[in-house]
mmCIF file of C-alpha atoms in Angstrom:
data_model
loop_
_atom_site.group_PDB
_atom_site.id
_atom_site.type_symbol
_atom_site.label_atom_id
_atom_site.label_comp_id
_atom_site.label_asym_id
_atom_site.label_seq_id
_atom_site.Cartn_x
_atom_site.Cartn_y
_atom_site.Cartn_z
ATOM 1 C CA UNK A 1 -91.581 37.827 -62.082
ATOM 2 C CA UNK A 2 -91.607 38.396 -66.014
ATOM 3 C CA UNK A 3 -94.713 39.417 -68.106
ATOM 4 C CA UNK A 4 -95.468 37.047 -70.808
ATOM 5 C CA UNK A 5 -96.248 38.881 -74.153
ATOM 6 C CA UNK A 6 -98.023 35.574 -74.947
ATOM 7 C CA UNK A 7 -100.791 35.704 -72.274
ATOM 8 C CA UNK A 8 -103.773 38.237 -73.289
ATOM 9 C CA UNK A 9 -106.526 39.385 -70.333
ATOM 10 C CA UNK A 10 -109.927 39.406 -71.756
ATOM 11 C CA UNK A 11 -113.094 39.255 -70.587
ATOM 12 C CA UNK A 12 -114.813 35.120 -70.747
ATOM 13 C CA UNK A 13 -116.013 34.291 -73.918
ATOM 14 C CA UNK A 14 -118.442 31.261 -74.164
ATOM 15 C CA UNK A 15 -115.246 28.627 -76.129
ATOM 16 C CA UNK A 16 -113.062 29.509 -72.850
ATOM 17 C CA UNK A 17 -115.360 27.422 -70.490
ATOM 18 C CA UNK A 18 -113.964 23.894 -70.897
ATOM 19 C CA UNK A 19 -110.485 25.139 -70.119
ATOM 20 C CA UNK A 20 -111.746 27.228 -67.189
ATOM 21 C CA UNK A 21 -113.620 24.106 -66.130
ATOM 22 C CA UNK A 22 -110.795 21.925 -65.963
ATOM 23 C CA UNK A 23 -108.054 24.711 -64.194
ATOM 24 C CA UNK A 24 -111.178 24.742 -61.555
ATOM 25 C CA UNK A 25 -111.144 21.143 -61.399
ATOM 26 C CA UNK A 26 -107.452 21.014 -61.200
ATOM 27 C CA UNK A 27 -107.021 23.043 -58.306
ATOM 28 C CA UNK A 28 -110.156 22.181 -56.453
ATOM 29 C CA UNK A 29 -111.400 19.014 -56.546
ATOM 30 C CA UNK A 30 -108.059 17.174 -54.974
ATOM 31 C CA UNK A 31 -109.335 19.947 -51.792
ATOM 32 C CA UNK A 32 -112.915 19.050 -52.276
ATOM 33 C CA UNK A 33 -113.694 22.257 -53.252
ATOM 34 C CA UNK A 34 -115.054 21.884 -57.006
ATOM 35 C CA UNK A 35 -118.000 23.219 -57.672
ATOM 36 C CA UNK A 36 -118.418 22.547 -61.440
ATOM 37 C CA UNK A 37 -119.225 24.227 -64.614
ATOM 38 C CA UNK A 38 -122.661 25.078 -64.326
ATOM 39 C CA UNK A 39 -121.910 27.178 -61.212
ATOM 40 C CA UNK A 40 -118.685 28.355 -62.255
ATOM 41 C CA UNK A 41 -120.970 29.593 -65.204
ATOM 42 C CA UNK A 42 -123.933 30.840 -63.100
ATOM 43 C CA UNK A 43 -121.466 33.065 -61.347
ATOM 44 C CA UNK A 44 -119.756 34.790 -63.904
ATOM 45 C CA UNK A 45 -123.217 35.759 -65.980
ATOM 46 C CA UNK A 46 -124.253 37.505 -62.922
ATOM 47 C CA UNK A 47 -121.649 39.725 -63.592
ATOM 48 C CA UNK A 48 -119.970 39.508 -67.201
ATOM 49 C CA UNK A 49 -118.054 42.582 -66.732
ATOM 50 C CA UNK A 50 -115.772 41.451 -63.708
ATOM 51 C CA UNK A 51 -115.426 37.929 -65.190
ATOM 52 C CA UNK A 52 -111.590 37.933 -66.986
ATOM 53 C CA UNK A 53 -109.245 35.020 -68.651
ATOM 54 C CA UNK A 54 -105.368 35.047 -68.882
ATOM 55 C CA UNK A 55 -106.055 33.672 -72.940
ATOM 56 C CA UNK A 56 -103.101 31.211 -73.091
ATOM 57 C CA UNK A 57 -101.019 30.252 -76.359
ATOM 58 C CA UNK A 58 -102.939 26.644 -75.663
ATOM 59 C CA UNK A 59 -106.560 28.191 -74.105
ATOM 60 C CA UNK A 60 -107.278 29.376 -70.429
ATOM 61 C CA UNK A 61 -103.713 30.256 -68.373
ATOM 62 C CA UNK A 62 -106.093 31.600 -65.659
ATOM 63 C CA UNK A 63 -109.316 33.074 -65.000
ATOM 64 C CA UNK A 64 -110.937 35.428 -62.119
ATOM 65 C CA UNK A 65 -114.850 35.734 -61.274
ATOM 66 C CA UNK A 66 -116.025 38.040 -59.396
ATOM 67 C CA UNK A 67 -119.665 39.309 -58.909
ATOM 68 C CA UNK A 68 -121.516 41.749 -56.992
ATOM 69 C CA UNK A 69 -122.634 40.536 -53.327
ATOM 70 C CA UNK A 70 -123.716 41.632 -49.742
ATOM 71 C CA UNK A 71 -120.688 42.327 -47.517
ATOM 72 C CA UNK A 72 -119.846 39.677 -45.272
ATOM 73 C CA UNK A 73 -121.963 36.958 -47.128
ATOM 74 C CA UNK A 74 -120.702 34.642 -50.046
ATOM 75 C CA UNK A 75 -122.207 32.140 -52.739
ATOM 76 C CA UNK A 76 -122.815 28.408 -51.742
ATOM 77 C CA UNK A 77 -120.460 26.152 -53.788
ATOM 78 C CA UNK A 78 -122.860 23.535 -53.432
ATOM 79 C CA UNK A 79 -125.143 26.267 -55.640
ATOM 80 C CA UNK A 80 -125.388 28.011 -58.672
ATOM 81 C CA UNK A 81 -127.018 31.316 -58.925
ATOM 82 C CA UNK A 82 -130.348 30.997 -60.009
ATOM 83 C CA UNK A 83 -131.384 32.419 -63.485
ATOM 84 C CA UNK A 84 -133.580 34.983 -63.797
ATOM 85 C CA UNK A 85 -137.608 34.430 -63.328
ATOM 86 C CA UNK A 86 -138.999 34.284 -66.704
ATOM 87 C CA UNK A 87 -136.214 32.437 -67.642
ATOM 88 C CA UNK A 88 -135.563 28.384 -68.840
ATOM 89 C CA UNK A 89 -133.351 27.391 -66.277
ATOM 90 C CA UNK A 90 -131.615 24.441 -68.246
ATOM 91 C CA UNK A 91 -130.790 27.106 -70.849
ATOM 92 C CA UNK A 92 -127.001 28.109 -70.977
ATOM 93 C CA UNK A 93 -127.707 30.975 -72.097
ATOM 94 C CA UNK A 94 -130.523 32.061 -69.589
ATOM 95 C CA UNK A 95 -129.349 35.415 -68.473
ATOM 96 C CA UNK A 96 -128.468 36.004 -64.923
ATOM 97 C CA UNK A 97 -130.456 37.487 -61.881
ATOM 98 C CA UNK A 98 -130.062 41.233 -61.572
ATOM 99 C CA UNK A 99 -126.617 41.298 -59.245
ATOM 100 C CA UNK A 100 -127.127 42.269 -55.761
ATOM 101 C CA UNK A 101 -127.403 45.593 -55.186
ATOM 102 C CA UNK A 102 -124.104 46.485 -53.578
ATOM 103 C CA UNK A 103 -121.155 48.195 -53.049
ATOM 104 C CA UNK A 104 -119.381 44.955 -52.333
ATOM 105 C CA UNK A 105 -117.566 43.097 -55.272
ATOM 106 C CA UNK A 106 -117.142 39.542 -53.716
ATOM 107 C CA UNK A 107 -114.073 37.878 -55.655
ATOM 108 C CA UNK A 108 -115.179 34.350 -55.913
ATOM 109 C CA UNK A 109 -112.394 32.614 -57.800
ATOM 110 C CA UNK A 110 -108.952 33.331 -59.329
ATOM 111 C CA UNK A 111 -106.497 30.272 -60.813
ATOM 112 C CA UNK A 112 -103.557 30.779 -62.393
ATOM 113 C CA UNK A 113 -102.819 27.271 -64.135
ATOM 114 C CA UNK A 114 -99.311 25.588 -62.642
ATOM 115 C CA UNK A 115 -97.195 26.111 -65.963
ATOM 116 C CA UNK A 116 -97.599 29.714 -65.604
ATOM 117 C CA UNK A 117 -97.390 30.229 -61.824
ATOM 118 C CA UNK A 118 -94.557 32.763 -60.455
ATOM 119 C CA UNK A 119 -95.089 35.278 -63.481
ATOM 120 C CA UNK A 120 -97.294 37.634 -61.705
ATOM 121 C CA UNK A 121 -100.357 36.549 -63.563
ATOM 122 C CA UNK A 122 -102.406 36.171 -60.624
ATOM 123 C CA UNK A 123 -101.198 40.138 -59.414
ATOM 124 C CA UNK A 124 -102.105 40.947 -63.027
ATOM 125 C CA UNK A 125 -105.459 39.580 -62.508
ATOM 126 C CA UNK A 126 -106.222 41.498 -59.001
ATOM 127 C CA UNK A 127 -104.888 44.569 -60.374
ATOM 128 C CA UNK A 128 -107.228 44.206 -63.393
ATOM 129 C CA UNK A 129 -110.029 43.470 -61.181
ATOM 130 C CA UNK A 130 -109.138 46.332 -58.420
ATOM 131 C CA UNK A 131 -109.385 48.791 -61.721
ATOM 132 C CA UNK A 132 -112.591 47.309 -63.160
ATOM 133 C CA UNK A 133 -114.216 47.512 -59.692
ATOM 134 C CA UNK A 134 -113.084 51.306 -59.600
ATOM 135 C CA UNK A 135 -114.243 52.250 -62.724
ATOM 136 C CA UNK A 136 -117.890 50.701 -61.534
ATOM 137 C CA UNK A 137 -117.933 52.451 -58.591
ATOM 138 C CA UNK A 138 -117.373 49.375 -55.904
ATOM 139 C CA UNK A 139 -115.951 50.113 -52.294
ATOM 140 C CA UNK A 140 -115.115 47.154 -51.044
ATOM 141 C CA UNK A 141 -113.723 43.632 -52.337
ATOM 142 C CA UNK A 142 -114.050 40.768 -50.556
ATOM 143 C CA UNK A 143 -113.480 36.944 -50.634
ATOM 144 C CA UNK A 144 -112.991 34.129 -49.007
ATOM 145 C CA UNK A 145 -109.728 32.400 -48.517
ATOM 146 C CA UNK A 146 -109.237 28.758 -48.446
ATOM 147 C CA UNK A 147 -106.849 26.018 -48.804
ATOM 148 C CA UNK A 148 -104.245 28.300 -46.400
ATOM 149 C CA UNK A 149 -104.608 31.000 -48.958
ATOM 150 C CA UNK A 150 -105.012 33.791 -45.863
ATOM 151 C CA UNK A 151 -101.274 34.814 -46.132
ATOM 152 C CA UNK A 152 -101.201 35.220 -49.843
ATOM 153 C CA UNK A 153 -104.945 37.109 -49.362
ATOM 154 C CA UNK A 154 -103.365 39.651 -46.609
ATOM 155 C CA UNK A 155 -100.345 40.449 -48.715
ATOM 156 C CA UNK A 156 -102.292 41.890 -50.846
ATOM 157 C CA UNK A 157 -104.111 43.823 -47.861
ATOM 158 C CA UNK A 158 -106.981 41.848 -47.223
ATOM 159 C CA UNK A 159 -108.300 42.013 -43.810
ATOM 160 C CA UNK A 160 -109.810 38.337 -41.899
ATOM 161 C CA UNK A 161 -113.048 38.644 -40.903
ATOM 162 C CA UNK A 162 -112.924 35.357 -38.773
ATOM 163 C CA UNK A 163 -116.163 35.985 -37.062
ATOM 164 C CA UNK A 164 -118.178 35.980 -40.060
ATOM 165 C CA UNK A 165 -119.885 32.362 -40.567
ATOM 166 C CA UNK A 166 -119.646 30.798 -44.124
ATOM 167 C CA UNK A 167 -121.301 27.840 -45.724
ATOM 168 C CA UNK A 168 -119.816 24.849 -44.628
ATOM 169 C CA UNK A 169 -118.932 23.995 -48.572
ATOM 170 C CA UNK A 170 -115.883 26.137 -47.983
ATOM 171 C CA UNK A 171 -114.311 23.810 -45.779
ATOM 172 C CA UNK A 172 -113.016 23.926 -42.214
ATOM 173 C CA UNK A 173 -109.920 26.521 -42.474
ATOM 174 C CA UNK A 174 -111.890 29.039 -44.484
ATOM 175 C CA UNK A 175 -111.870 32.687 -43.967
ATOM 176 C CA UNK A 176 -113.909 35.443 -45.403
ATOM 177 C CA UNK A 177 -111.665 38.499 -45.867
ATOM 178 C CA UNK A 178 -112.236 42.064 -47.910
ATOM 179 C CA UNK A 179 -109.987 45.077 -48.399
ATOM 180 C CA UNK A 180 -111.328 48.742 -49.639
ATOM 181 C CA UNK A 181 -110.836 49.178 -53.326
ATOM 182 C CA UNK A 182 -107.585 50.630 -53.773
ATOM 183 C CA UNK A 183 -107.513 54.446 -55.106
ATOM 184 C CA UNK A 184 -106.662 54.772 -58.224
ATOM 185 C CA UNK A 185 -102.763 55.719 -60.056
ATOM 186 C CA UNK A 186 -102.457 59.838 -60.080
ATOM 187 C CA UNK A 187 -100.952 61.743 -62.661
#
């Protein structure tokens, strides 16, 4: 694992969404597990602040979205969030619903595209995110593993929750998982 000087972690900026769009395509819609833009979208202006890209030399090496959520529940890919009422709908900018109320950051998506894969971008990412959710007071993260992600999920010390149901846009072999929010770095 190297870092790469080159590859900057921001937060999503509005010119980053093609590229994010197409790493989600990428990755997903071979498993039949794309959702699209305008959700990808939807989800991350419910929650700006725990939305972040790995900005690329050549655009979007990654991206992670994340968003507040009940425990043990988890967005419909087959939906977007719905805007705000009071709000034009078809508008890209229509601001998000207020985010759930919780103590539950549910980390919906994290790619890291295949050029840059084995660098520890994706750790980079989670440790970003586990700092982030800190710093806004979250308990818990959780998420739902798919594609046979579960081993890679509890390395990093997320627990299966195998009796929790999920929408059946997940797939078959999916598994809702969450870990506590790690304590921070002393001294």
């Amino acid at each position: 694992m190297t870092h790469d000087a080159r590859i900057r972690l921001r937060h999503i900026a509005d010119g980053d969404w093609d590229g994010i769009a197409a790493l989600e395509a990428e990755v997903y819609a071979p498993l039949g597990l794309s959702e699209g833009r305008a959700a990808l979208e939807s989800r991350a202006r419910a929650s700006p602040s725990t939305c972040f890209v790995l900005d690329g030399p050549e655009g979007p090496a990654g991206y992670l979205l994340a968003l507040p959520y009940p425990p043990f529940e988890s967005p419909d890919l087959a939906r977007a969030e719905e805007p705000a009422p009071g709000t034009d709908p078809g508008s890209p900018q229509a601001p998000a619903p207020p985010a759930f109320p919780s103590d539950n950051l549910h980390l919906h998506d994290l790619v890291v595209a295949e050029d840059f894969r084995g660098r520890g971008l994706a750790r980079r990412l989670l440790r970003h995110l586990a700092t982030t959710a800190r710093s806004q007071t979250y308990e818990q993260i959780s998420l739902v593993a798919v594609a046979g992600s579960e081993t890679f999920w509890s390395a990093q010390g997320y627990r299966a929750h195998r009796e929790i149901p999920l929408p059946g846009s997940y797939g078959t072999d999916a598994v809702y998982m969450s870990a506590a929010v790690p304590e921070g770095r002393r001294g």
